């Protein structure tokens, strides 16, 4: 039985089966980096919502190309934003 291979919603590369978000290896790495970075930024800024954080990343000229692509897709897709928020809170719980 042939199963449809999921593709990255940003670049259309094949998505790893283990990935819970529709992103390829390259973009999933950027996604994970974002989630990690949010913790640091939140500490530095005091109060920073995930959306504000993503907008700051987008405005930052030092942010990487792939990271910015991931931010744009998170901001434009409600479902992905929900997944991202879920990842952030599960990280919080781990401390
Ligand atoms: Zn990709």
mmCIF file of N, CA, C and O and ligand atoms in Angstrom:
data_model
loop_
_atom_site.group_PDB
_atom_site.id
_atom_site.type_symbol
_atom_site.label_atom_id
_atom_site.label_comp_id
_atom_site.label_asym_id
_atom_site.label_seq_id
_atom_site.Cartn_x
_atom_site.Cartn_y
_atom_site.Cartn_z
ATOM 1 N N UNK A 1 0.841 -1.200 0.000
ATOM 2 C CA UNK A 1 0.000 0.000 0.000
ATOM 3 C C UNK A 1 0.873 1.246 0.000
ATOM 4 O O UNK A 1 1.787 1.368 0.811
ATOM 5 N N UNK A 2 0.555 2.129 -0.896
ATOM 6 C CA UNK A 2 1.373 3.335 -0.978
ATOM 7 C C UNK A 2 0.772 4.448 -0.118
ATOM 8 O O UNK A 2 -0.418 4.713 -0.188
ATOM 9 N N UNK A 3 1.645 5.017 0.687
ATOM 10 C CA UNK A 3 1.187 6.086 1.547
ATOM 11 C C UNK A 3 1.739 7.408 1.020
ATOM 12 O O UNK A 3 2.865 7.468 0.550
ATOM 13 N N UNK A 4 0.933 8.446 1.122
ATOM 14 C CA UNK A 4 1.398 9.739 0.637
ATOM 15 C C UNK A 4 2.468 10.276 1.586
ATOM 16 O O UNK A 4 2.250 10.382 2.783
ATOM 17 N N UNK A 5 3.611 10.552 1.019
ATOM 18 C CA UNK A 5 4.716 11.068 1.824
ATOM 19 C C UNK A 5 4.466 12.541 2.134
ATOM 20 O O UNK A 5 4.250 13.335 1.228
ATOM 21 N N UNK A 6 4.458 12.888 3.421
ATOM 22 C CA UNK A 6 4.242 14.307 3.736
ATOM 23 C C UNK A 6 5.425 15.167 3.301
ATOM 24 O O UNK A 6 6.570 14.713 3.340
ATOM 25 N N UNK A 7 5.111 16.383 2.885
ATOM 26 C CA UNK A 7 6.168 17.284 2.442
ATOM 27 C C UNK A 7 6.220 18.532 3.317
ATOM 28 O O UNK A 7 5.206 18.958 3.860
ATOM 29 N N UNK A 8 7.405 19.091 3.412
ATOM 30 C CA UNK A 8 7.619 20.309 4.186
ATOM 31 C C UNK A 8 6.726 21.429 3.623
ATOM 32 O O UNK A 8 6.703 21.654 2.416
ATOM 33 N N UNK A 9 5.990 22.102 4.504
ATOM 34 C CA UNK A 9 5.093 23.152 4.031
ATOM 35 C C UNK A 9 5.835 24.409 3.597
ATOM 36 O O UNK A 9 5.257 25.317 3.034
ATOM 37 N N UNK A 10 7.136 24.455 3.853
ATOM 38 C CA UNK A 10 7.920 25.610 3.426
ATOM 39 C C UNK A 10 8.652 25.330 2.113
ATOM 40 O O UNK A 10 8.561 26.084 1.166
ATOM 41 N N UNK A 11 9.361 24.195 2.074
ATOM 42 C CA UNK A 11 10.243 23.977 0.919
ATOM 43 C C UNK A 11 9.906 22.714 0.120
ATOM 44 O O UNK A 11 10.581 22.423 -0.862
ATOM 45 N N UNK A 12 8.883 21.960 0.558
ATOM 46 C CA UNK A 12 8.442 20.748 -0.149
ATOM 47 C C UNK A 12 9.423 19.583 -0.118
ATOM 48 O O UNK A 12 9.250 18.614 -0.849
ATOM 49 N N UNK A 13 10.457 19.664 0.733
ATOM 50 C CA UNK A 13 11.291 18.474 0.909
ATOM 51 C C UNK A 13 10.464 17.438 1.678
ATOM 52 O O UNK A 13 9.529 17.780 2.385
ATOM 53 N N UNK A 14 10.866 16.156 1.541
ATOM 54 C CA UNK A 14 10.155 15.079 2.236
ATOM 55 C C UNK A 14 10.302 15.254 3.753
ATOM 56 O O UNK A 14 11.379 15.568 4.240
ATOM 57 N N UNK A 15 9.200 15.021 4.457
ATOM 58 C CA UNK A 15 9.202 15.157 5.915
ATOM 59 C C UNK A 15 9.521 13.814 6.568
ATOM 60 O O UNK A 15 9.010 12.779 6.157
ATOM 61 N N UNK A 16 10.386 13.832 7.573
ATOM 62 C CA UNK A 16 10.688 12.638 8.361
ATOM 63 C C UNK A 16 9.404 12.134 9.006
ATOM 64 O O UNK A 16 8.591 12.924 9.473
ATOM 65 N N UNK A 17 9.251 10.823 9.061
ATOM 66 C CA UNK A 17 8.018 10.273 9.617
ATOM 67 C C UNK A 17 7.835 10.601 11.085
ATOM 68 O O UNK A 17 6.731 10.729 11.574
ATOM 69 N N UNK A 18 8.947 10.734 11.799
ATOM 70 C CA UNK A 18 8.861 10.974 13.235
ATOM 71 C C UNK A 18 8.445 12.408 13.559
ATOM 72 O O UNK A 18 8.102 12.717 14.687
ATOM 73 N N UNK A 19 8.470 13.283 12.569
ATOM 74 C CA UNK A 19 8.171 14.684 12.826
ATOM 75 C C UNK A 19 6.678 14.920 13.026
ATOM 76 O O UNK A 19 5.865 14.457 12.253
ATOM 77 N N UNK A 20 6.345 15.650 14.102
ATOM 78 C CA UNK A 20 4.925 15.918 14.353
ATOM 79 C C UNK A 20 4.462 17.187 13.663
ATOM 80 O O UNK A 20 3.274 17.434 13.553
ATOM 81 N N UNK A 21 5.394 18.011 13.226
ATOM 82 C CA UNK A 21 5.024 19.196 12.456
ATOM 83 C C UNK A 21 5.442 18.981 11.010
ATOM 84 O O UNK A 21 6.421 18.292 10.739
ATOM 85 N N UNK A 22 4.675 19.512 10.052
ATOM 86 C CA UNK A 22 4.964 19.257 8.637
ATOM 87 C C UNK A 22 6.162 20.058 8.129
ATOM 88 O O UNK A 22 6.053 20.901 7.246
ATOM 89 N N UNK A 23 7.320 19.767 8.703
ATOM 90 C CA UNK A 23 8.546 20.472 8.310
ATOM 91 C C UNK A 23 9.657 19.464 8.058
ATOM 92 O O UNK A 23 9.723 18.422 8.714
ATOM 93 N N UNK A 24 10.540 19.777 7.114
ATOM 94 C CA UNK A 24 11.672 18.902 6.796
ATOM 95 C C UNK A 24 12.751 19.035 7.878
ATOM 96 O O UNK A 24 12.649 19.865 8.779
ATOM 97 N N UNK A 25 13.804 18.242 7.737
ATOM 98 C CA UNK A 25 14.899 18.254 8.714
ATOM 99 C C UNK A 25 15.476 19.635 8.975
ATOM 100 O O UNK A 25 15.719 20.015 10.111
ATOM 101 N N UNK A 26 15.701 20.365 7.899
ATOM 102 C CA UNK A 26 16.319 21.683 8.016
ATOM 103 C C UNK A 26 15.401 22.635 8.775
ATOM 104 O O UNK A 26 15.813 23.321 9.703
ATOM 105 N N UNK A 27 14.146 22.633 8.392
ATOM 106 C CA UNK A 27 13.218 23.563 9.019
ATOM 107 C C UNK A 27 12.809 23.123 10.419
ATOM 108 O O UNK A 27 12.517 23.959 11.266
ATOM 109 N N UNK A 28 12.827 21.819 10.669
ATOM 110 C CA UNK A 28 12.483 21.363 12.016
ATOM 111 C C UNK A 28 13.602 21.773 12.981
ATOM 112 O O UNK A 28 13.356 22.089 14.137
ATOM 113 N N UNK A 29 14.831 21.800 12.490
ATOM 114 C CA UNK A 29 15.947 22.228 13.332
ATOM 115 C C UNK A 29 15.768 23.700 13.715
ATOM 116 O O UNK A 29 15.990 24.089 14.847
ATOM 117 N N UNK A 30 15.372 24.493 12.738
ATOM 118 C CA UNK A 30 15.130 25.917 12.993
ATOM 119 C C UNK A 30 13.963 26.088 13.965
ATOM 120 O O UNK A 30 14.007 26.929 14.869
ATOM 121 N N UNK A 31 12.949 25.264 13.796
ATOM 122 C CA UNK A 31 11.770 25.291 14.678
ATOM 123 C C UNK A 31 12.177 24.987 16.130
ATOM 124 O O UNK A 31 11.780 25.687 17.053
ATOM 125 N N UNK A 32 12.975 23.948 16.294
ATOM 126 C CA UNK A 32 13.415 23.577 17.646
ATOM 127 C C UNK A 32 14.282 24.665 18.275
ATOM 128 O O UNK A 32 14.199 24.928 19.472
ATOM 129 N N UNK A 33 15.116 25.283 17.438
ATOM 130 C CA UNK A 33 15.975 26.359 17.913
ATOM 131 C C UNK A 33 15.115 27.521 18.425
ATOM 132 O O UNK A 33 15.406 28.134 19.443
ATOM 133 N N UNK A 34 14.047 27.797 17.697
ATOM 134 C CA UNK A 34 13.127 28.871 18.077
ATOM 135 C C UNK A 34 12.524 28.620 19.458
ATOM 136 O O UNK A 34 12.477 29.507 20.298
ATOM 137 N N UNK A 35 12.065 27.384 19.650
ATOM 138 C CA UNK A 35 11.418 27.039 20.914
ATOM 139 C C UNK A 35 12.403 27.185 22.081
ATOM 140 O O UNK A 35 12.041 27.659 23.155
ATOM 141 N N UNK A 36 13.652 26.798 21.845
ATOM 142 C CA UNK A 36 14.681 26.945 22.870
ATOM 143 C C UNK A 36 14.953 28.411 23.167
ATOM 144 O O UNK A 36 15.070 28.830 24.313
ATOM 145 N N UNK A 37 15.074 29.185 22.092
ATOM 146 C CA UNK A 37 15.420 30.591 22.197
ATOM 147 C C UNK A 37 14.356 31.386 22.952
ATOM 148 O O UNK A 37 14.669 32.331 23.654
ATOM 149 N N UNK A 38 13.119 30.969 22.789
ATOM 150 C CA UNK A 38 12.039 31.700 23.446
ATOM 151 C C UNK A 38 12.255 31.751 24.960
ATOM 152 O O UNK A 38 12.055 32.788 25.581
ATOM 153 N N UNK A 39 12.699 30.635 25.529
ATOM 154 C CA UNK A 39 12.968 30.595 26.964
ATOM 155 C C UNK A 39 13.994 31.641 27.377
ATOM 156 O O UNK A 39 13.796 32.373 28.348
ATOM 157 N N UNK A 40 15.076 31.738 26.607
ATOM 158 C CA UNK A 40 16.135 32.719 26.900
ATOM 159 C C UNK A 40 15.598 34.139 26.803
ATOM 160 O O UNK A 40 15.847 34.970 27.663
ATOM 161 N N UNK A 41 14.882 34.394 25.718
ATOM 162 C CA UNK A 41 14.378 35.748 25.465
ATOM 163 C C UNK A 41 13.361 36.164 26.511
ATOM 164 O O UNK A 41 13.314 37.312 26.919
ATOM 165 N N UNK A 42 12.544 35.202 26.919
ATOM 166 C CA UNK A 42 11.523 35.498 27.917
ATOM 167 C C UNK A 42 12.189 35.931 29.218
ATOM 168 O O UNK A 42 11.755 36.878 29.865
ATOM 169 N N UNK A 43 13.260 35.245 29.574
ATOM 170 C CA UNK A 43 13.998 35.632 30.770
ATOM 171 C C UNK A 43 14.604 37.016 30.625
ATOM 172 O O UNK A 43 14.576 37.822 31.543
ATOM 173 N N UNK A 44 15.163 37.283 29.452
ATOM 174 C CA UNK A 44 15.840 38.555 29.218
ATOM 175 C C UNK A 44 14.866 39.733 29.186
ATOM 176 O O UNK A 44 15.150 40.802 29.719
ATOM 177 N N UNK A 45 13.715 39.521 28.574
ATOM 178 C CA UNK A 45 12.763 40.619 28.399
ATOM 179 C C UNK A 45 11.789 40.752 29.568
ATOM 180 O O UNK A 45 11.088 41.752 29.679
ATOM 181 N N UNK A 46 11.727 39.726 30.402
ATOM 182 C CA UNK A 46 10.763 39.748 31.487
ATOM 183 C C UNK A 46 9.436 39.196 31.011
ATOM 184 O O UNK A 46 9.126 38.043 31.240
ATOM 185 N N UNK A 47 8.687 40.022 30.310
ATOM 186 C CA UNK A 47 7.393 39.566 29.818
ATOM 187 C C UNK A 47 7.365 39.648 28.295
ATOM 188 O O UNK A 47 7.432 40.733 27.729
ATOM 189 N N UNK A 48 7.263 38.502 27.670
ATOM 190 C CA UNK A 48 7.285 38.458 26.211
ATOM 191 C C UNK A 48 6.367 37.341 25.741
ATOM 192 O O UNK A 48 6.580 36.181 26.074
ATOM 193 N N UNK A 49 5.337 37.714 24.989
ATOM 194 C CA UNK A 49 4.431 36.676 24.502
ATOM 195 C C UNK A 49 5.080 35.959 23.319
ATOM 196 O O UNK A 49 5.939 36.523 22.649
ATOM 197 N N UNK A 50 4.676 34.710 23.073
ATOM 198 C CA UNK A 50 5.250 33.985 21.932
ATOM 199 C C UNK A 50 5.118 34.756 20.620
ATOM 200 O O UNK A 50 6.027 34.762 19.798
ATOM 201 N N UNK A 51 3.976 35.430 20.436
ATOM 202 C CA UNK A 51 3.782 36.166 19.184
ATOM 203 C C UNK A 51 4.756 37.348 19.075
ATOM 204 O O UNK A 51 5.344 37.591 18.025
ATOM 205 N N UNK A 52 4.931 38.072 20.192
ATOM 206 C CA UNK A 52 5.888 39.186 20.210
ATOM 207 C C UNK A 52 7.294 38.679 19.917
ATOM 208 O O UNK A 52 8.062 39.299 19.186
ATOM 209 N N UNK A 53 7.599 37.531 20.516
ATOM 210 C CA UNK A 53 8.905 36.917 20.299
ATOM 211 C C UNK A 53 9.122 36.622 18.814
ATOM 212 O O UNK A 53 10.148 36.986 18.239
ATOM 213 N N UNK A 54 8.130 36.005 18.179
ATOM 214 C CA UNK A 54 8.254 35.654 16.764
ATOM 215 C C UNK A 54 8.408 36.901 15.893
ATOM 216 O O UNK A 54 9.191 36.920 14.941
ATOM 217 N N UNK A 55 7.680 37.950 16.260
ATOM 218 C CA UNK A 55 7.788 39.189 15.488
ATOM 219 C C UNK A 55 9.164 39.828 15.637
ATOM 220 O O UNK A 55 9.722 40.377 14.691
ATOM 221 N N UNK A 56 9.727 39.716 16.839
ATOM 222 C CA UNK A 56 11.074 40.249 17.057
ATOM 223 C C UNK A 56 12.117 39.485 16.246
ATOM 224 O O UNK A 56 13.052 40.058 15.708
ATOM 225 N N UNK A 57 11.948 38.172 16.194
ATOM 226 C CA UNK A 57 12.862 37.334 15.405
ATOM 227 C C UNK A 57 12.827 37.769 13.934
ATOM 228 O O UNK A 57 13.843 37.897 13.266
ATOM 229 N N UNK A 58 11.618 38.031 13.472
ATOM 230 C CA UNK A 58 11.426 38.412 12.073
ATOM 231 C C UNK A 58 12.077 39.770 11.768
ATOM 232 O O UNK A 58 12.620 39.980 10.690
ATOM 233 N N UNK A 59 12.023 40.680 12.749
ATOM 234 C CA UNK A 59 12.597 42.013 12.557
ATOM 235 C C UNK A 59 14.117 41.999 12.693
ATOM 236 O O UNK A 59 14.790 42.904 12.219
ATOM 237 N N UNK A 60 14.637 40.990 13.385
ATOM 238 C CA UNK A 60 16.069 40.943 13.674
ATOM 239 C C UNK A 60 16.883 40.579 12.429
ATOM 240 O O UNK A 60 16.692 39.523 11.840
ATOM 241 N N UNK A 61 17.789 41.484 12.052
ATOM 242 C CA UNK A 61 18.569 41.238 10.838
ATOM 243 C C UNK A 61 19.552 40.078 11.009
ATOM 244 O O UNK A 61 20.069 39.545 10.034
ATOM 245 N N UNK A 62 19.818 39.679 12.250
ATOM 246 C CA UNK A 62 20.757 38.585 12.477
ATOM 247 C C UNK A 62 20.099 37.211 12.499
ATOM 248 O O UNK A 62 20.784 36.206 12.589
ATOM 249 N N UNK A 63 18.779 37.183 12.450
ATOM 250 C CA UNK A 63 18.099 35.891 12.419
ATOM 251 C C UNK A 63 18.408 35.176 11.103
ATOM 252 O O UNK A 63 18.498 35.806 10.059
ATOM 253 N N UNK A 64 18.565 33.866 11.187
ATOM 254 C CA UNK A 64 18.877 33.089 9.987
ATOM 255 C C UNK A 64 17.699 33.012 9.031
ATOM 256 O O UNK A 64 16.552 33.195 9.418
ATOM 257 N N UNK A 65 18.014 32.728 7.777
ATOM 258 C CA UNK A 65 16.994 32.634 6.727
ATOM 259 C C UNK A 65 15.959 31.556 7.037
ATOM 260 O O UNK A 65 14.761 31.788 6.938
ATOM 261 N N UNK A 66 16.438 30.387 7.461
ATOM 262 C CA UNK A 66 15.510 29.279 7.721
ATOM 263 C C UNK A 66 14.622 29.568 8.920
ATOM 264 O O UNK A 66 13.447 29.236 8.928
ATOM 265 N N UNK A 67 15.233 30.175 9.931
ATOM 266 C CA UNK A 67 14.461 30.528 11.119
ATOM 267 C C UNK A 67 13.327 31.479 10.746
ATOM 268 O O UNK A 67 12.184 31.299 11.153
ATOM 269 N N UNK A 68 13.648 32.477 9.928
ATOM 270 C CA UNK A 68 12.629 33.442 9.516
ATOM 271 C C UNK A 68 11.521 32.781 8.700
ATOM 272 O O UNK A 68 10.353 33.120 8.831
ATOM 273 N N UNK A 69 11.900 31.819 7.858
ATOM 274 C CA UNK A 69 10.881 31.101 7.078
ATOM 275 C C UNK A 69 9.928 30.357 8.003
ATOM 276 O O UNK A 69 8.718 30.342 7.789
ATOM 277 N N UNK A 70 10.500 29.759 9.043
ATOM 278 C CA UNK A 70 9.672 29.021 10.000
ATOM 279 C C UNK A 70 8.756 29.983 10.767
ATOM 280 O O UNK A 70 7.573 29.705 10.953
ATOM 281 N N UNK A 71 9.303 31.129 11.175
ATOM 282 C CA UNK A 71 8.501 32.123 11.905
ATOM 283 C C UNK A 71 7.316 32.569 11.053
ATOM 284 O O UNK A 71 6.180 32.620 11.527
ATOM 285 N N UNK A 72 7.567 32.870 9.781
ATOM 286 C CA UNK A 72 6.487 33.330 8.907
ATOM 287 C C UNK A 72 5.373 32.298 8.799
ATOM 288 O O UNK A 72 4.194 32.633 8.829
ATOM 289 N N UNK A 73 5.771 31.029 8.695
ATOM 290 C CA UNK A 73 4.751 29.989 8.533
ATOM 291 C C UNK A 73 3.981 29.781 9.840
ATOM 292 O O UNK A 73 2.775 29.548 9.822
ATOM 293 N N UNK A 74 4.673 29.905 10.972
ATOM 294 C CA UNK A 74 3.978 29.766 12.260
ATOM 295 C C UNK A 74 2.956 30.895 12.415
ATOM 296 O O UNK A 74 1.821 30.665 12.816
ATOM 297 N N UNK A 75 3.372 32.117 12.066
ATOM 298 C CA UNK A 75 2.479 33.261 12.211
ATOM 299 C C UNK A 75 1.293 33.194 11.244
ATOM 300 O O UNK A 75 0.245 33.757 11.504
ATOM 301 N N UNK A 76 1.460 32.501 10.125
ATOM 302 C CA UNK A 76 0.390 32.484 9.128
ATOM 303 C C UNK A 76 -0.526 31.269 9.254
ATOM 304 O O UNK A 76 -1.581 31.228 8.631
ATOM 305 N N UNK A 77 -0.131 30.269 10.046
ATOM 306 C CA UNK A 77 -0.966 29.071 10.164
ATOM 307 C C UNK A 77 -1.372 28.827 11.612
ATOM 308 O O UNK A 77 -0.529 28.500 12.450
ATOM 309 N N UNK A 78 -2.666 28.966 11.860
ATOM 310 C CA UNK A 78 -3.193 28.841 13.220
ATOM 311 C C UNK A 78 -2.822 27.517 13.881
ATOM 312 O O UNK A 78 -2.452 27.466 15.033
ATOM 313 N N UNK A 79 -2.947 26.442 13.094
ATOM 314 C CA UNK A 79 -2.680 25.117 13.653
ATOM 315 C C UNK A 79 -1.233 24.979 14.105
ATOM 316 O O UNK A 79 -0.939 24.405 15.146
ATOM 317 N N UNK A 80 -0.351 25.510 13.288
ATOM 318 C CA UNK A 80 1.071 25.430 13.587
ATOM 319 C C UNK A 80 1.397 26.281 14.813
ATOM 320 O O UNK A 80 2.214 25.899 15.654
ATOM 321 N N UNK A 81 0.736 27.423 14.922
ATOM 322 C CA UNK A 81 0.914 28.279 16.095
ATOM 323 C C UNK A 81 0.504 27.526 17.350
ATOM 324 O O UNK A 81 1.198 27.547 18.358
ATOM 325 N N UNK A 82 -0.615 26.796 17.275
ATOM 326 C CA UNK A 82 -1.071 26.004 18.419
ATOM 327 C C UNK A 82 -0.033 24.957 18.811
ATOM 328 O O UNK A 82 0.253 24.760 19.984
ATOM 329 N N UNK A 83 0.521 24.282 17.801
ATOM 330 C CA UNK A 83 1.536 23.267 18.059
ATOM 331 C C UNK A 83 2.762 23.896 18.707
ATOM 332 O O UNK A 83 3.327 23.364 19.661
ATOM 333 N N UNK A 84 3.141 25.062 18.180
ATOM 334 C CA UNK A 84 4.310 25.765 18.702
ATOM 335 C C UNK A 84 4.083 26.156 20.170
ATOM 336 O O UNK A 84 4.950 25.941 21.022
ATOM 337 N N UNK A 85 2.903 26.700 20.459
ATOM 338 C CA UNK A 85 2.573 27.086 21.833
ATOM 339 C C UNK A 85 2.601 25.869 22.761
ATOM 340 O O UNK A 85 3.066 25.937 23.889
ATOM 341 N N UNK A 86 2.096 24.762 22.244
ATOM 342 C CA UNK A 86 2.103 23.520 23.011
ATOM 343 C C UNK A 86 3.528 23.077 23.321
ATOM 344 O O UNK A 86 3.839 22.660 24.440
ATOM 345 N N UNK A 87 4.409 23.199 22.347
ATOM 346 C CA UNK A 87 5.821 22.841 22.542
ATOM 347 C C UNK A 87 6.466 23.742 23.579
ATOM 348 O O UNK A 87 7.250 23.282 24.412
ATOM 349 N N UNK A 88 6.137 25.003 23.533
ATOM 350 C CA UNK A 88 6.707 25.952 24.496
ATOM 351 C C UNK A 88 6.284 25.595 25.906
ATOM 352 O O UNK A 88 7.114 25.593 26.821
ATOM 353 N N UNK A 89 5.000 25.279 26.093
ATOM 354 C CA UNK A 89 4.554 25.010 27.460
ATOM 355 C C UNK A 89 5.064 23.670 27.962
ATOM 356 O O UNK A 89 5.324 23.511 29.145
ATOM 357 N N UNK A 90 5.254 22.692 27.067
ATOM 358 C CA UNK A 90 5.794 21.421 27.543
ATOM 359 C C UNK A 90 7.268 21.577 27.937
ATOM 360 O O UNK A 90 7.757 20.919 28.825
ATOM 361 N N UNK A 91 7.967 22.528 27.265
ATOM 362 C CA UNK A 91 9.331 22.815 27.658
ATOM 363 C C UNK A 91 9.383 23.475 29.032
ATOM 364 O O UNK A 91 10.245 23.220 29.849
ATOM 365 N N UNK A 92 8.422 24.387 29.259
ATOM 366 C CA UNK A 92 8.334 25.084 30.542
ATOM 367 C C UNK A 92 8.197 24.100 31.685
ATOM 368 O O UNK A 92 8.820 24.245 32.724
ATOM 369 N N UNK A 93 7.363 23.085 31.449
ATOM 370 C CA UNK A 93 7.093 22.132 32.516
ATOM 371 C C UNK A 93 8.319 21.304 32.871
ATOM 372 O O UNK A 93 8.518 20.924 34.001
ATOM 373 N N UNK A 94 9.148 21.075 31.833
ATOM 374 C CA UNK A 94 10.372 20.320 32.087
ATOM 375 C C UNK A 94 11.372 21.154 32.880
ATOM 376 O O UNK A 94 12.325 20.640 33.432
ATOM 377 N N UNK A 95 11.155 22.465 32.887
ATOM 378 C CA UNK A 95 12.038 23.372 33.621
ATOM 379 C C UNK A 95 13.229 23.659 32.791
ATOM 380 O O UNK A 95 14.333 23.806 33.188
HETATM 381 ZN ZN1 LIG B 1 11.696 22.579 4.657
#
